[in-house]
Amino acid sequence: MSPSDPLLALASDKRRAPPEFRARRLTAPLFVALGALLAIEAVGGMVLFFARLTWSSRPGEALHVWCGIGLTLVYAVYQWRHWSRVAPFRARFDYLLGLLAALSMALVNATGLWLGAVWLLERAPGGGSGRPAAPLLTALHDVGSMLVLTFVGAHVGAVLMRDRRAGDPTGG
């Protein structure tokens, strides 16, 4: 088969959604919910980090824990659907950034759920010592959160740039 073969062209476009469909994904309810929860968690985490360092307090911690649980659930559904659409892994920059984003998100979700469980046990009747959660676990969660924001932003940017170049016949 030659590269100009219509069947080959059809097969190569089979996995690629039309540009208008790809653009609509950015306003899909699951993506919007994921973005909103990620933004709430990012701002809440920064507020908690700053307040813990400056005033030794943790304002809004309950909201941060419950939104974190929601973010974990929404992210699991989103990632399952996303990976079923983009698999298998390809040796491309946007895939590498997506992998780094997913790994850092898994780290943050795992440490966040662990910290959330400690937080819930602290508030259980008869439970809790009043001490803050393990500082190293908290630090791992905080640093991981910064990695999530870095790699998620870079991944979305790389995908948008790839789509922009794909729509331009000159590749630019």
Coordinates of C-alpha atoms in Angstrom, one line a residue:
M1 CA 0.0 0.0 0.0
S2 CA 1.3 3.4 -0.8
P3 CA 0.9 6.4 1.6
S4 CA -1.6 8.0 -0.8
D5 CA -3.9 4.9 -0.5
P6 CA -7.3 6.0 0.7
L7 CA -7.7 3.0 3.0
L8 CA -4.4 3.8 4.7
A9 CA -5.6 7.4 5.1
L10 CA -8.9 6.2 6.6
A11 CA -7.1 3.8 9.0
S12 CA -4.7 6.5 10.2
D13 CA -7.6 8.9 10.9
K14 CA -9.7 6.2 12.6
R15 CA -8.3 6.9 16.1
R16 CA -8.3 10.6 15.8
A17 CA -11.5 12.5 16.6
P18 CA -12.5 15.5 14.6
P19 CA -11.1 18.8 15.9
E20 CA -14.5 20.1 17.0
F21 CA -15.1 16.9 19.0
R22 CA -11.7 17.2 20.7
A23 CA -12.4 20.9 21.5
R24 CA -15.8 19.9 23.1
R25 CA -13.9 17.6 25.5
L26 CA -12.6 20.7 27.3
T27 CA -16.1 21.6 28.3
A28 CA -17.3 18.0 29.1
P29 CA -18.9 17.8 32.6
L30 CA -16.4 15.3 33.8
F31 CA -13.4 17.4 32.7
V32 CA -14.9 20.6 34.1
A33 CA -15.6 18.8 37.5
L34 CA -12.0 17.5 37.5
G35 CA -10.6 21.0 36.8
A36 CA -12.8 22.6 39.4
L37 CA -11.9 20.1 42.1
L38 CA -8.3 20.3 41.2
A39 CA -8.4 24.1 41.4
I40 CA -10.2 24.0 44.8
E41 CA -7.6 21.5 46.1
A42 CA -4.7 23.5 44.8
V43 CA -5.9 26.8 46.4
G44 CA -6.9 25.0 49.6
G45 CA -3.6 23.2 49.8
M46 CA -1.7 26.4 49.3
V47 CA -3.8 28.1 52.0
L48 CA -3.2 25.2 54.4
F49 CA 0.5 25.1 53.7
F50 CA 0.9 28.9 54.3
A51 CA -1.3 28.9 57.4
R52 CA 0.5 25.9 58.9
L53 CA 3.9 27.6 58.4
T54 CA 2.9 31.1 59.5
W55 CA 0.2 30.6 62.2
S56 CA 0.4 26.8 63.0
S57 CA -3.3 26.5 62.1
R58 CA -5.1 24.5 59.5
P59 CA -8.1 26.6 58.2
G60 CA -10.5 24.9 55.8
E61 CA -9.0 21.5 56.4
A62 CA -12.4 19.7 56.4
L63 CA -13.2 21.2 53.0
H64 CA -9.8 20.2 51.7
V65 CA -10.2 16.6 52.9
W66 CA -13.7 16.2 51.5
C67 CA -12.9 17.8 48.1
G68 CA -9.8 15.6 48.0
I69 CA -11.9 12.5 48.3
G70 CA -14.2 13.8 45.6
L71 CA -11.2 14.7 43.4
T72 CA -9.8 11.1 43.8
L73 CA -13.2 9.6 42.7
V74 CA -13.7 12.0 39.8
Y75 CA -10.0 11.5 38.7
A76 CA -10.3 7.7 38.8
V77 CA -13.4 7.8 36.5
Y78 CA -11.8 10.5 34.2
Q79 CA -8.5 8.6 33.9
W80 CA -10.2 5.3 33.2
R81 CA -12.2 6.9 30.3
H82 CA -9.2 9.0 29.1
W83 CA -6.8 6.0 29.0
S84 CA -9.4 3.8 27.2
R85 CA -9.5 6.5 24.5
V86 CA -5.7 7.3 24.1
A87 CA -4.1 3.8 24.8
P88 CA -1.6 2.4 24.0
F89 CA 1.3 4.5 25.2
R90 CA 3.2 6.2 22.4
A91 CA 6.7 7.7 22.5
R92 CA 5.6 11.3 22.3
F93 CA 6.1 14.3 24.5
D94 CA 2.4 14.7 25.4
Y95 CA 2.2 11.1 26.5
L96 CA 5.4 11.4 28.6
L97 CA 3.9 14.5 30.3
G98 CA 0.6 12.6 30.8
L99 CA 2.4 9.7 32.4
L100 CA 4.3 12.0 34.8
A101 CA 1.0 13.8 35.6
A102 CA -0.8 10.5 36.3
L103 CA 2.0 9.2 38.5
S104 CA 2.3 12.4 40.5
M105 CA -1.5 12.4 40.8
A106 CA -1.5 8.8 42.1
L107 CA 1.1 9.8 44.7
V108 CA -0.9 12.8 45.8
N109 CA -4.1 10.9 45.9
A110 CA -2.5 8.1 47.9
T111 CA -0.9 10.4 50.4
G112 CA -4.0 12.6 50.6
L113 CA -6.2 9.6 51.3
W114 CA -3.8 8.5 54.0
L115 CA -3.7 12.0 55.5
G116 CA -7.5 12.2 55.2
A117 CA -7.9 8.9 57.1
V118 CA -5.6 10.3 59.9
W119 CA -7.7 13.5 59.9
L120 CA -10.9 11.5 60.2
L121 CA -9.5 9.3 63.0
E122 CA -8.5 12.4 64.9
R123 CA -12.1 13.6 64.9
A124 CA -13.6 10.3 65.9
P125 CA -15.1 10.1 69.4
G126 CA -12.3 9.2 71.8
G127 CA -9.7 9.2 69.0
G128 CA -6.9 11.5 68.3
S129 CA -3.9 13.0 70.1
G130 CA -4.4 16.5 68.7
R131 CA -1.0 16.3 67.0
P132 CA -0.7 17.1 63.3
A133 CA -0.2 14.3 60.8
A134 CA 3.2 13.0 60.1
P135 CA 5.4 15.8 58.8
L136 CA 7.2 13.7 56.2
L137 CA 3.9 12.4 54.8
T138 CA 2.5 15.9 54.7
A139 CA 5.7 17.2 53.0
L140 CA 5.5 14.4 50.4
H141 CA 1.9 15.3 49.7
D142 CA 2.7 19.0 49.4
V143 CA 5.7 18.5 47.0
G144 CA 3.6 15.9 45.0
S145 CA 0.8 18.5 44.7
M146 CA 3.2 20.9 43.1
L147 CA 4.3 18.2 40.7
V148 CA 0.7 17.5 39.8
L149 CA 0.1 21.2 38.9
T150 CA 3.3 21.3 36.9
F151 CA 2.7 18.1 34.9
V152 CA -1.0 18.5 34.4
G153 CA -0.6 22.0 33.1
A154 CA 2.3 20.9 30.8
H155 CA 0.3 17.9 29.6
V156 CA -2.8 19.9 28.7
G157 CA -0.6 22.5 27.0
A158 CA 1.3 19.9 25.0
V159 CA -1.9 18.3 23.8
L160 CA -3.4 21.6 22.8
M161 CA -0.2 22.6 20.9
R162 CA -0.2 19.2 19.2
D163 CA -3.9 19.6 18.2
R164 CA -3.1 23.2 17.0
R165 CA -0.2 21.9 14.8
A166 CA -2.4 19.1 13.5
G167 CA -5.0 21.6 12.3
D168 CA -2.4 23.7 10.5
P169 CA -1.4 22.2 7.1
T170 CA 2.1 23.7 7.5
G171 CA 2.6 21.9 10.8
G172 CA 3.3 25.2 12.6

